[in-house]
Coordinates of C-alpha atoms in Angstrom, one line a residue:
M124 CA 86.3 -44.0 -10.7
K125 CA 86.0 -41.0 -12.4
K126 CA 84.2 -38.2 -10.8
R127 CA 81.8 -36.3 -12.1
P128 CA 81.9 -33.2 -13.1
K129 CA 80.4 -30.4 -11.0
V130 CA 77.6 -28.8 -12.7
K131 CA 77.2 -24.7 -12.0
R132 CA 74.0 -24.3 -10.2
W133 CA 72.4 -20.8 -10.9
K134 CA 71.4 -18.7 -7.9
M135 CA 67.7 -17.0 -8.1
K136 CA 67.9 -13.8 -6.6
R137 CA 64.7 -13.0 -4.5
P138 CA 63.4 -9.8 -5.7
A139 CA 63.7 -6.8 -3.2
K140 CA 60.7 -5.7 -0.8
P141 CA 59.3 -2.9 -2.2
S142 CA 59.5 0.1 0.1
K143 CA 56.6 1.2 1.8
P144 CA 55.5 5.0 0.6
S145 CA 55.7 7.3 3.5
N146 CA 51.9 7.7 3.5
G147 CA 51.3 3.9 4.1
H148 CA 49.4 3.1 1.3
T149 CA 50.6 0.6 -1.3
P150 CA 51.3 1.9 -4.8
P151 CA 48.6 0.9 -7.6
S152 CA 51.2 -0.9 -9.5
L153 CA 52.0 -3.2 -6.6
R154 CA 48.5 -4.0 -5.4
A155 CA 48.4 -7.1 -7.5
E156 CA 51.5 -8.6 -6.2
A157 CA 50.1 -8.2 -2.9
Q158 CA 46.9 -9.6 -3.7
P159 CA 46.5 -13.5 -1.9
S160 CA 45.8 -16.5 -3.8
G161 CA 42.2 -16.5 -5.6
G162 CA 42.3 -12.6 -5.9
L163 CA 42.8 -10.6 -8.8
C164 CA 46.3 -11.4 -10.1
C165 CA 45.8 -8.9 -13.2
P166 CA 47.1 -5.5 -12.4
L167 CA 45.0 -4.1 -15.2
L168 CA 41.9 -6.3 -13.6
E169 CA 42.8 -5.0 -10.4
E170 CA 42.8 -1.5 -11.8
R171 CA 39.5 -1.5 -13.3
A172 CA 38.3 -2.8 -10.0
V173 CA 39.4 -0.1 -7.9
Q174 CA 38.1 2.8 -10.0
T175 CA 34.5 1.3 -9.5
L176 CA 34.6 1.5 -5.9
P177 CA 33.2 4.6 -4.5
V178 CA 35.1 6.7 -2.6
W179 CA 33.9 8.6 0.2
S180 CA 35.9 11.4 2.1
S181 CA 34.8 12.6 5.6
S182 CA 33.0 15.6 4.1
D183 CA 30.8 13.2 1.9
T184 CA 29.6 11.6 5.3
L185 CA 28.9 14.7 6.8
E186 CA 26.8 16.1 3.9
K187 CA 25.1 12.4 3.4
P188 CA 23.9 11.3 6.6
V189 CA 22.4 7.8 6.9
G190 CA 18.8 7.3 8.5
G191 CA 20.2 7.0 11.8
L192 CA 22.0 9.9 12.0
A193 CA 19.3 12.1 10.1
I194 CA 16.8 11.2 12.9
E195 CA 19.5 11.7 15.6
R196 CA 19.6 15.4 14.0
E197 CA 16.1 15.6 14.0
R198 CA 15.7 15.0 17.8
H199 CA 18.4 17.8 18.5
G200 CA 16.5 19.9 16.0
R201 CA 18.8 20.0 13.5
D202 CA 17.8 19.5 9.6
S203 CA 19.5 17.0 7.9
G204 CA 18.0 17.8 4.4
E205 CA 17.7 14.2 3.8
L206 CA 14.5 14.4 2.3
R207 CA 15.2 17.5 0.5
R208 CA 18.0 16.2 -1.6
L209 CA 15.6 12.8 -2.2
L210 CA 13.1 15.2 -3.5
N211 CA 15.9 17.1 -5.9
S212 CA 17.1 13.8 -7.1
L213 CA 13.4 12.6 -8.1
E214 CA 13.5 15.8 -10.4
C215 CA 16.4 14.5 -12.4
K216 CA 16.2 12.0 -15.1
Q217 CA 16.5 8.2 -13.7
D218 CA 15.4 5.0 -14.8
D219 CA 12.5 3.3 -13.3
Y220 CA 14.5 1.2 -10.7
A221 CA 16.2 4.5 -9.6
K222 CA 12.8 6.7 -9.3
S223 CA 11.0 3.7 -7.2
M224 CA 13.8 3.3 -4.6
I225 CA 13.7 7.0 -4.2
L226 CA 9.9 7.4 -3.6
H227 CA 10.4 4.4 -1.1
S228 CA 13.0 6.7 0.5
I229 CA 11.3 9.5 0.5
T230 CA 8.1 7.3 2.2
R231 CA 10.8 6.0 4.8
C232 CA 11.5 10.0 5.5
V233 CA 8.2 11.4 5.7
Y234 CA 7.2 8.9 8.4
L235 CA 10.5 9.3 10.4
L236 CA 11.7 13.2 10.1
E237 CA 8.2 14.6 10.8
A238 CA 9.7 18.1 10.8
E239 CA 11.3 17.8 7.4
A240 CA 8.3 16.5 6.0
C241 CA 6.2 19.2 7.2
A242 CA 8.5 21.9 5.9
C243 CA 7.7 20.3 2.1
S244 CA 5.8 22.5 -0.4
T245 CA 2.8 21.7 -2.5
D246 CA 5.2 21.4 -5.5
D247 CA 6.8 18.6 -3.7
I248 CA 3.6 16.9 -3.5
M249 CA 2.8 17.4 -7.3
L250 CA 6.4 16.2 -8.4
V251 CA 5.3 12.8 -6.7
G252 CA 1.8 12.9 -7.9
D253 CA 3.4 13.1 -11.5
M254 CA 5.2 9.7 -10.5
L255 CA 1.3 8.2 -11.0
D256 CA 2.1 8.7 -14.9
E257 CA 5.2 6.4 -15.2
K258 CA 4.4 3.2 -16.6
D259 CA 6.4 1.4 -14.5
N260 CA 3.9 0.0 -11.7
N261 CA 6.3 -0.2 -9.1
V262 CA 7.1 3.5 -9.5
K263 CA 3.3 4.0 -9.3
I264 CA 3.1 2.0 -6.1
Q265 CA 6.0 3.8 -4.4
A266 CA 4.4 7.2 -5.4
L267 CA 1.0 5.7 -4.0
N268 CA 2.9 4.8 -0.6
A269 CA 4.8 8.3 -0.7
L270 CA 1.2 10.3 -1.1
K271 CA -0.4 8.1 1.6
A272 CA 2.7 9.2 4.1
F273 CA 2.0 12.8 3.3
S274 CA -1.6 12.4 3.9
G275 CA -1.1 12.2 7.5
I276 CA 0.2 16.1 7.3
R277 CA -3.2 17.9 7.4
K278 CA -1.8 20.8 5.0
F279 CA -1.4 18.4 2.1
R280 CA -4.5 16.2 2.0
L281 CA -6.5 19.0 0.3
K282 CA -3.6 19.0 -2.7
I283 CA -3.7 15.1 -2.4
Q284 CA -7.0 15.1 -2.8
E285 CA -6.8 16.4 -6.3
H286 CA -5.2 12.8 -7.4
S287 CA -8.1 11.0 -6.2
I288 CA -9.7 10.4 -9.4
K289 CA -6.3 9.3 -11.0
V290 CA -6.0 6.9 -8.1
L291 CA -9.6 5.5 -8.7
E292 CA -8.6 4.9 -12.7
L293 CA -5.2 3.0 -11.8
I294 CA -7.3 0.9 -9.3
S295 CA -10.2 0.2 -12.0
T296 CA -7.7 -0.2 -15.2
I297 CA -4.6 -2.5 -13.7
W298 CA -5.2 -5.6 -12.0
D299 CA -2.2 -5.2 -9.9
T300 CA -2.9 -6.4 -6.1
D301 CA -0.2 -4.3 -4.6
L302 CA -1.3 -1.4 -6.6
H303 CA -4.8 -2.1 -5.1
V304 CA -3.6 -2.2 -1.6
A305 CA -1.5 1.1 -2.0
G306 CA -4.2 2.9 -3.9
L307 CA -7.0 2.0 -1.7
R308 CA -4.8 2.7 1.8
L309 CA -4.3 6.2 0.2
L310 CA -8.1 6.4 -1.0
N311 CA -9.0 5.2 3.1
N312 CA -6.7 8.1 4.4
L313 CA -8.8 10.8 2.7
P314 CA -11.9 12.5 2.9
L315 CA -13.1 12.0 -0.5
P316 CA -15.0 15.1 -1.9
D317 CA -18.5 15.3 -3.8
Y318 CA -16.9 15.7 -7.3
V319 CA -15.0 12.4 -7.0
H320 CA -18.7 10.5 -6.8
P321 CA -19.1 10.1 -10.7
Q322 CA -15.7 8.5 -11.0
L323 CA -16.6 6.7 -7.9
R324 CA -20.0 5.4 -9.7
R325 CA -18.0 4.1 -12.6
V326 CA -15.0 2.2 -10.7
M327 CA -17.6 0.5 -8.3
P328 CA -17.6 -2.4 -10.3
A329 CA -13.9 -3.3 -10.0
L330 CA -14.1 -2.4 -6.6
M331 CA -16.7 -5.3 -6.0
E332 CA -14.0 -7.4 -8.2
I333 CA -11.4 -6.7 -5.6
M334 CA -13.5 -7.1 -2.6
Q335 CA -14.1 -10.8 -4.0
S336 CA -10.7 -11.4 -5.1
D337 CA -8.5 -13.9 -3.2
Y338 CA -6.1 -11.3 -1.6
I339 CA -6.8 -10.6 1.9
L340 CA -5.2 -7.5 2.0
A341 CA -6.7 -5.5 -0.9
Q342 CA -10.2 -7.0 -0.1
V343 CA -10.2 -5.7 3.7
Q344 CA -8.9 -2.1 2.0
A345 CA -11.6 -2.2 -0.7
L346 CA -14.4 -2.9 2.2
R347 CA -13.5 -0.2 3.9
L348 CA -13.9 2.1 1.0
L349 CA -17.2 0.3 0.3
S350 CA -18.4 0.7 4.0
Y351 CA -17.2 4.6 3.7
L352 CA -19.2 5.0 0.4
A353 CA -22.3 3.2 1.6
Q354 CA -22.8 5.8 3.9
K355 CA -23.2 8.2 1.0
N356 CA -27.2 8.6 0.1
D357 CA -26.3 9.5 -3.5
L358 CA -24.1 6.2 -3.9
L359 CA -25.9 3.6 -1.9
Y360 CA -28.1 2.5 -4.6
D361 CA -25.4 2.4 -7.1
I362 CA -23.3 -0.1 -4.6
L363 CA -26.4 -2.1 -3.9
N364 CA -27.3 -2.7 -7.4
C365 CA -23.7 -3.6 -8.4
Q366 CA -23.4 -7.4 -9.6
V367 CA -21.5 -9.7 -7.4
H368 CA -20.5 -13.6 -8.2
S369 CA -22.9 -16.4 -7.2
N370 CA -20.8 -17.6 -4.4
F371 CA -20.7 -14.0 -2.7
L372 CA -22.0 -15.3 0.9
N373 CA -19.1 -17.2 0.9
L374 CA -17.3 -14.1 2.3
F375 CA -19.4 -14.7 5.7
Q376 CA -17.9 -18.1 6.1
S377 CA -16.7 -18.8 9.2
T378 CA -13.2 -20.2 8.1
Q379 CA -12.6 -16.7 6.5
P380 CA -10.2 -14.6 8.4
G381 CA -11.3 -12.9 11.3
C382 CA -10.0 -9.1 10.0
L383 CA -11.9 -10.2 6.7
L384 CA -15.2 -11.2 8.6
F385 CA -15.4 -8.0 10.7
E386 CA -14.9 -6.1 7.5
I387 CA -17.6 -7.3 5.5
L388 CA -20.0 -7.4 8.9
V389 CA -19.4 -3.7 9.0
F390 CA -20.6 -3.4 5.4
A391 CA -23.2 -5.2 5.4
E392 CA -24.3 -3.5 8.6
R393 CA -23.8 0.0 6.7
L394 CA -25.9 -1.1 3.8
S395 CA -28.8 -2.5 6.3
E396 CA -28.8 0.9 7.9
G397 CA -28.8 2.7 4.8
Q398 CA -31.5 1.1 2.9
N399 CA -34.0 1.6 6.2
I400 CA -33.6 5.1 6.0
P401 CA -36.7 6.6 5.1
H402 CA -35.4 8.9 2.7
Y403 CA -34.3 5.6 1.1
R404 CA -37.2 3.7 1.6
A405 CA -39.7 5.9 0.3
V406 CA -38.4 5.5 -3.5
K407 CA -39.5 2.1 -4.9
W408 CA -35.9 0.7 -6.0
H409 CA -35.3 -1.7 -8.9
Y410 CA -32.3 -4.3 -8.4
N411 CA -30.7 -7.0 -10.9
E412 CA -31.4 -10.6 -10.1
Q413 CA -27.4 -11.1 -9.5
S414 CA -26.8 -7.6 -7.7
L415 CA -25.5 -7.0 -4.1
H416 CA -28.9 -6.5 -2.8
E417 CA -30.5 -9.7 -3.6
A418 CA -27.4 -11.7 -2.6
L419 CA -27.7 -9.6 1.1
F420 CA -31.1 -9.3 1.5
G421 CA -33.5 -10.9 -1.4
D422 CA -35.6 -13.5 -0.5
E423 CA -33.6 -16.3 -1.3
S424 CA -30.7 -15.1 0.4
R425 CA -28.7 -17.4 2.7
L426 CA -27.1 -14.7 4.9
A427 CA -29.2 -15.5 8.2
D428 CA -27.7 -18.9 8.4
R429 CA -24.4 -17.2 7.8
L430 CA -24.6 -14.5 10.6
L431 CA -26.2 -17.1 13.2
A432 CA -22.6 -19.1 12.6
L433 CA -20.6 -16.2 13.1
V434 CA -22.3 -15.3 16.5
I435 CA -20.3 -17.9 18.3
H436 CA -17.3 -17.1 16.3
P437 CA -14.1 -17.4 18.3
E438 CA -13.6 -13.7 17.8
E439 CA -15.2 -11.6 19.8
E440 CA -15.4 -8.8 17.6
V441 CA -16.9 -10.7 15.0
Q442 CA -19.4 -12.3 17.4
I443 CA -20.7 -8.6 18.6
Q444 CA -20.6 -7.2 14.8
A445 CA -22.9 -10.3 13.3
C446 CA -25.1 -9.4 16.1
K447 CA -25.1 -5.7 14.9
V448 CA -25.9 -7.1 11.6
I449 CA -28.6 -9.1 12.8
V450 CA -30.4 -6.0 15.3
S451 CA -30.0 -3.8 11.9
L452 CA -32.0 -6.2 9.9
Q453 CA -34.7 -6.6 12.4
C454 CA -35.1 -3.2 13.1
P455 CA -35.6 -0.4 10.7
Q456 CA -33.7 2.6 11.2
D457 CA -36.9 4.9 11.7
L458 CA -37.9 2.8 14.8
V459 CA -34.5 2.6 16.2
S460 CA -34.6 6.4 16.3
R461 CA -37.9 6.2 18.2
R462 CA -36.2 3.9 20.6
S463 CA -39.2 1.5 20.2
S464 CA -39.2 -2.4 20.8
C465 CA -38.6 -4.2 17.2
Q466 CA -40.5 -7.3 16.7
P467 CA -38.8 -9.9 14.1
S468 CA -40.9 -10.4 11.0
H469 CA -41.6 -14.1 10.1
S470 CA -38.7 -14.6 8.0
Y471 CA -35.2 -14.5 9.0
F472 CA -34.0 -11.2 10.0
R473 CA -36.6 -9.3 7.3
T474 CA -38.7 -6.5 8.2
G475 CA -42.4 -6.9 6.6
E476 CA -43.3 -4.3 4.0

């Protein structure tokens, strides 16, 4: 048999292992070769990816503390400078998303870093207030939240009050539930000056609409503001004569959340007490047929039935507040001040004229 000729086989030499540099880092040109399967296999893509990663040095970490480190420095009486950096960055040109995130961080810092917040100036308040003029609603909401945080510091309240008219304008012209909640929370945290009352009269229908909306957080905040305004003699008639929906008394149904029932009952008590004041009763007021006054205190009102049902409500504070409304409806304010006995009238909870 003929022997097969021997075929020369070429031996493939393995590439030499790259020597590690003295500093312990892999050179950029060899990073692609060190990638496992599924990673970046192209050196150019790897180089681009590396270039996009942020590089932090030890000095950067110390100069830009995170929230926890900033709070720790606050405890030791040292200023982290975090709030000042955020305010300075707000002055730079930023897009809407960046502005809203910066404002959110400012709100957080004001609550957590009290000493740094107190060290701010009225110019900082004006800078945050200027964000209310931005077009993006999220920026406006975060600016309202930041102003609400600053309003907890007494020395800033007068400066923040200057934005009250702007806040009322936003609430009445933009139908955004989150913006309503943020704006109303701010207003409820401020003593509203008398020069705001003309604007309050103009936005009263909008406040009534928010109160009758289906968003509980906004309803509760609107009711708190209206309860406060009901104690102002020059605004009481404007509130009572405001038009409401035909199903307004549904807000008094026992199926409503307890927090909403409590606020609507406080509102009703304030209105009842206000209209029973001798100064108010001395004038013969005329109300619209679909006004809040007719819904609550009119001859065809079914408020009495709703109140009797709430007297046995599972939540105690709702029960107590319902009883307070009943007492205020039975007793005119001048008789209560004399501590005299109050006789109920023939109609449910209505005093005879």
